[in-house]
């Protein structure tokens, strides 16, 4: 089993920044990639960014140049640095780990509003 706990969400004004963190525990050695997804009201959950154990990262087109995913393998933490936030970034953000299965965190709310 792999457990994920997110933190760092909140309310921010347009153009602002936030950093999300996700701590993984359990069968860490089984994880080969981690990522962040988001789900806005009335919309499907979508991939925001993903990073492999080897550090290969990819971002959704909608966040390229604004969001950066990184990973501290020693501490089993994955981060999502979000800059130049827009109202359309408002969503619940979920941490994801890919292993023999898939694990999800409980989600953290990010609200971008003036």
PDB file of C-alpha atoms in Angstrom:
ATOM      1  CA  UNK A   1       0.000   0.000   0.000  1.00  0.00           C
ATOM      2  CA  UNK A   2       1.056   3.581  -0.671  1.00  0.00           C
ATOM      3  CA  UNK A   3      -0.412   6.495   1.264  1.00  0.00           C
ATOM      4  CA  UNK A   4      -0.293  10.114   0.085  1.00  0.00           C
ATOM      5  CA  UNK A   5      -0.921  13.287   2.059  1.00  0.00           C
ATOM      6  CA  UNK A   6      -1.128  16.658   0.328  1.00  0.00           C
ATOM      7  CA  UNK A   7      -0.708  20.117   1.810  1.00  0.00           C
ATOM      8  CA  UNK A   8      -0.239  23.700   0.674  1.00  0.00           C
ATOM      9  CA  UNK A   9      -3.543  24.627  -0.918  1.00  0.00           C
ATOM     10  CA  UNK A  10      -5.406  27.835  -0.173  1.00  0.00           C
ATOM     11  CA  UNK A  11      -6.800  31.067  -1.500  1.00  0.00           C
ATOM     12  CA  UNK A  12      -4.569  33.227  -3.690  1.00  0.00           C
ATOM     13  CA  UNK A  13      -5.099  36.241  -5.901  1.00  0.00           C
ATOM     14  CA  UNK A  14      -4.634  36.035  -9.678  1.00  0.00           C
ATOM     15  CA  UNK A  15      -0.955  36.266 -10.522  1.00  0.00           C
ATOM     16  CA  UNK A  16       0.033  34.800  -7.180  1.00  0.00           C
ATOM     17  CA  UNK A  17       1.967  31.662  -6.294  1.00  0.00           C
ATOM     18  CA  UNK A  18       1.499  28.549  -4.200  1.00  0.00           C
ATOM     19  CA  UNK A  19       3.501  25.433  -3.510  1.00  0.00           C
ATOM     20  CA  UNK A  20       1.790  22.098  -3.001  1.00  0.00           C
ATOM     21  CA  UNK A  21       3.521  19.216  -1.238  1.00  0.00           C
ATOM     22  CA  UNK A  22       2.724  15.522  -1.181  1.00  0.00           C
ATOM     23  CA  UNK A  23       4.348  13.102   1.224  1.00  0.00           C
ATOM     24  CA  UNK A  24       4.325   9.421   0.323  1.00  0.00           C
ATOM     25  CA  UNK A  25       4.539   6.581   2.835  1.00  0.00           C
ATOM     26  CA  UNK A  26       4.169   2.822   2.792  1.00  0.00           C
ATOM     27  CA  UNK A  27       5.653   0.759  -0.034  1.00  0.00           C
ATOM     28  CA  UNK A  28       7.746   3.634  -1.394  1.00  0.00           C
ATOM     29  CA  UNK A  29      10.065   1.358  -3.348  1.00  0.00           C
ATOM     30  CA  UNK A  30       7.186   0.299  -5.575  1.00  0.00           C
ATOM     31  CA  UNK A  31       6.528   3.824  -6.869  1.00  0.00           C
ATOM     32  CA  UNK A  32       7.870   4.606 -10.352  1.00  0.00           C
ATOM     33  CA  UNK A  33       6.130   7.920 -11.009  1.00  0.00           C
ATOM     34  CA  UNK A  34       4.222  10.587  -9.115  1.00  0.00           C
ATOM     35  CA  UNK A  35       2.040  13.385 -10.301  1.00  0.00           C
ATOM     36  CA  UNK A  36      -0.566  16.016  -9.670  1.00  0.00           C
ATOM     37  CA  UNK A  37      -4.081  16.016 -11.041  1.00  0.00           C
ATOM     38  CA  UNK A  38      -6.855  18.541 -10.559  1.00  0.00           C
ATOM     39  CA  UNK A  39     -10.611  18.536 -10.730  1.00  0.00           C
ATOM     40  CA  UNK A  40     -12.690  21.666 -11.074  1.00  0.00           C
ATOM     41  CA  UNK A  41     -16.428  21.683 -10.313  1.00  0.00           C
ATOM     42  CA  UNK A  42     -18.378  20.010 -13.089  1.00  0.00           C
ATOM     43  CA  UNK A  43     -15.235  18.882 -14.907  1.00  0.00           C
ATOM     44  CA  UNK A  44     -13.287  15.661 -15.177  1.00  0.00           C
ATOM     45  CA  UNK A  45     -10.076  15.112 -13.275  1.00  0.00           C
ATOM     46  CA  UNK A  46      -7.114  16.057 -15.461  1.00  0.00           C
ATOM     47  CA  UNK A  47      -3.374  15.571 -15.343  1.00  0.00           C
ATOM     48  CA  UNK A  48      -1.429  18.676 -14.353  1.00  0.00           C
ATOM     49  CA  UNK A  49       2.120  17.350 -14.128  1.00  0.00           C
ATOM     50  CA  UNK A  50       3.938  14.055 -13.714  1.00  0.00           C
ATOM     51  CA  UNK A  51       7.495  13.096 -12.827  1.00  0.00           C
ATOM     52  CA  UNK A  52       9.206   9.714 -12.969  1.00  0.00           C
ATOM     53  CA  UNK A  53      11.759   8.247 -10.577  1.00  0.00           C
ATOM     54  CA  UNK A  54      14.408   9.254 -13.079  1.00  0.00           C
ATOM     55  CA  UNK A  55      13.283  12.875 -12.995  1.00  0.00           C
ATOM     56  CA  UNK A  56      11.555  12.980 -16.371  1.00  0.00           C
ATOM     57  CA  UNK A  57       8.736  15.489 -16.039  1.00  0.00           C
ATOM     58  CA  UNK A  58       5.861  16.497 -18.236  1.00  0.00           C
ATOM     59  CA  UNK A  59       3.247  19.194 -17.778  1.00  0.00           C
ATOM     60  CA  UNK A  60      -0.168  19.829 -19.231  1.00  0.00           C
ATOM     61  CA  UNK A  61      -0.152  22.489 -21.946  1.00  0.00           C
ATOM     62  CA  UNK A  62      -2.384  24.713 -19.829  1.00  0.00           C
ATOM     63  CA  UNK A  63       0.269  25.052 -17.109  1.00  0.00           C
ATOM     64  CA  UNK A  64       3.523  24.990 -19.100  1.00  0.00           C
ATOM     65  CA  UNK A  65       5.779  27.855 -18.147  1.00  0.00           C
ATOM     66  CA  UNK A  66       3.819  28.474 -14.929  1.00  0.00           C
ATOM     67  CA  UNK A  67       3.889  25.217 -12.922  1.00  0.00           C
ATOM     68  CA  UNK A  68       6.925  23.118 -12.030  1.00  0.00           C
ATOM     69  CA  UNK A  69       6.878  19.615 -10.589  1.00  0.00           C
ATOM     70  CA  UNK A  70       9.839  18.333  -8.607  1.00  0.00           C
ATOM     71  CA  UNK A  71      10.602  15.393  -6.390  1.00  0.00           C
ATOM     72  CA  UNK A  72      12.766  14.770  -3.345  1.00  0.00           C
ATOM     73  CA  UNK A  73      13.330  11.039  -3.496  1.00  0.00           C
ATOM     74  CA  UNK A  74      15.196  10.978  -0.186  1.00  0.00           C
ATOM     75  CA  UNK A  75      12.206  12.484   1.633  1.00  0.00           C
ATOM     76  CA  UNK A  76       9.525  10.832  -0.525  1.00  0.00           C
ATOM     77  CA  UNK A  77       7.973  14.215  -1.299  1.00  0.00           C
ATOM     78  CA  UNK A  78       6.720  15.594  -4.599  1.00  0.00           C
ATOM     79  CA  UNK A  79       6.149  19.316  -5.023  1.00  0.00           C
ATOM     80  CA  UNK A  80       4.116  21.425  -7.390  1.00  0.00           C
ATOM     81  CA  UNK A  81       5.306  25.005  -7.641  1.00  0.00           C
ATOM     82  CA  UNK A  82       2.535  27.123  -9.122  1.00  0.00           C
ATOM     83  CA  UNK A  83       3.164  30.643 -10.373  1.00  0.00           C
ATOM     84  CA  UNK A  84       1.103  33.234 -12.251  1.00  0.00           C
ATOM     85  CA  UNK A  85      -2.055  31.536 -11.037  1.00  0.00           C
ATOM     86  CA  UNK A  86      -5.257  32.181 -12.938  1.00  0.00           C
ATOM     87  CA  UNK A  87      -8.903  31.809 -11.889  1.00  0.00           C
ATOM     88  CA  UNK A  88      -9.165  28.806 -14.209  1.00  0.00           C
ATOM     89  CA  UNK A  89      -6.568  27.033 -12.049  1.00  0.00           C
ATOM     90  CA  UNK A  90      -9.162  26.846  -9.263  1.00  0.00           C
ATOM     91  CA  UNK A  91      -9.719  23.171  -8.460  1.00  0.00           C
ATOM     92  CA  UNK A  92      -9.088  20.415  -5.973  1.00  0.00           C
ATOM     93  CA  UNK A  93      -5.554  19.192  -6.566  1.00  0.00           C
ATOM     94  CA  UNK A  94      -4.787  15.517  -6.019  1.00  0.00           C
ATOM     95  CA  UNK A  95      -1.450  13.811  -5.596  1.00  0.00           C
ATOM     96  CA  UNK A  96      -1.029  10.545  -7.481  1.00  0.00           C
ATOM     97  CA  UNK A  97       1.476   7.705  -7.253  1.00  0.00           C
ATOM     98  CA  UNK A  98       1.912   4.998  -9.873  1.00  0.00           C
ATOM     99  CA  UNK A  99       3.169   1.624  -8.642  1.00  0.00           C
ATOM    100  CA  UNK A 100       1.736  -1.845  -9.040  1.00  0.00           C
ATOM    101  CA  UNK A 101      -1.519   0.059  -8.821  1.00  0.00           C
ATOM    102  CA  UNK A 102      -2.452   3.715  -8.382  1.00  0.00           C
ATOM    103  CA  UNK A 103      -2.810   5.667  -5.142  1.00  0.00           C
ATOM    104  CA  UNK A 104      -4.455   9.024  -4.569  1.00  0.00           C
ATOM    105  CA  UNK A 105      -4.260  11.611  -1.844  1.00  0.00           C
ATOM    106  CA  UNK A 106      -7.305  13.207  -0.264  1.00  0.00           C
ATOM    107  CA  UNK A 107      -6.962  16.406  -2.283  1.00  0.00           C
ATOM    108  CA  UNK A 108      -6.240  20.019  -1.415  1.00  0.00           C
ATOM    109  CA  UNK A 109      -8.314  22.985  -2.536  1.00  0.00           C
ATOM    110  CA  UNK A 110      -6.697  25.748  -4.572  1.00  0.00           C
ATOM    111  CA  UNK A 111      -8.826  28.828  -5.149  1.00  0.00           C
ATOM    112  CA  UNK A 112      -7.634  31.695  -7.341  1.00  0.00           C
ATOM    113  CA  UNK A 113      -9.799  34.738  -6.866  1.00  0.00           C
ATOM    114  CA  UNK A 114      -9.553  38.462  -6.356  1.00  0.00           C
TER     115      UNK A 114
END
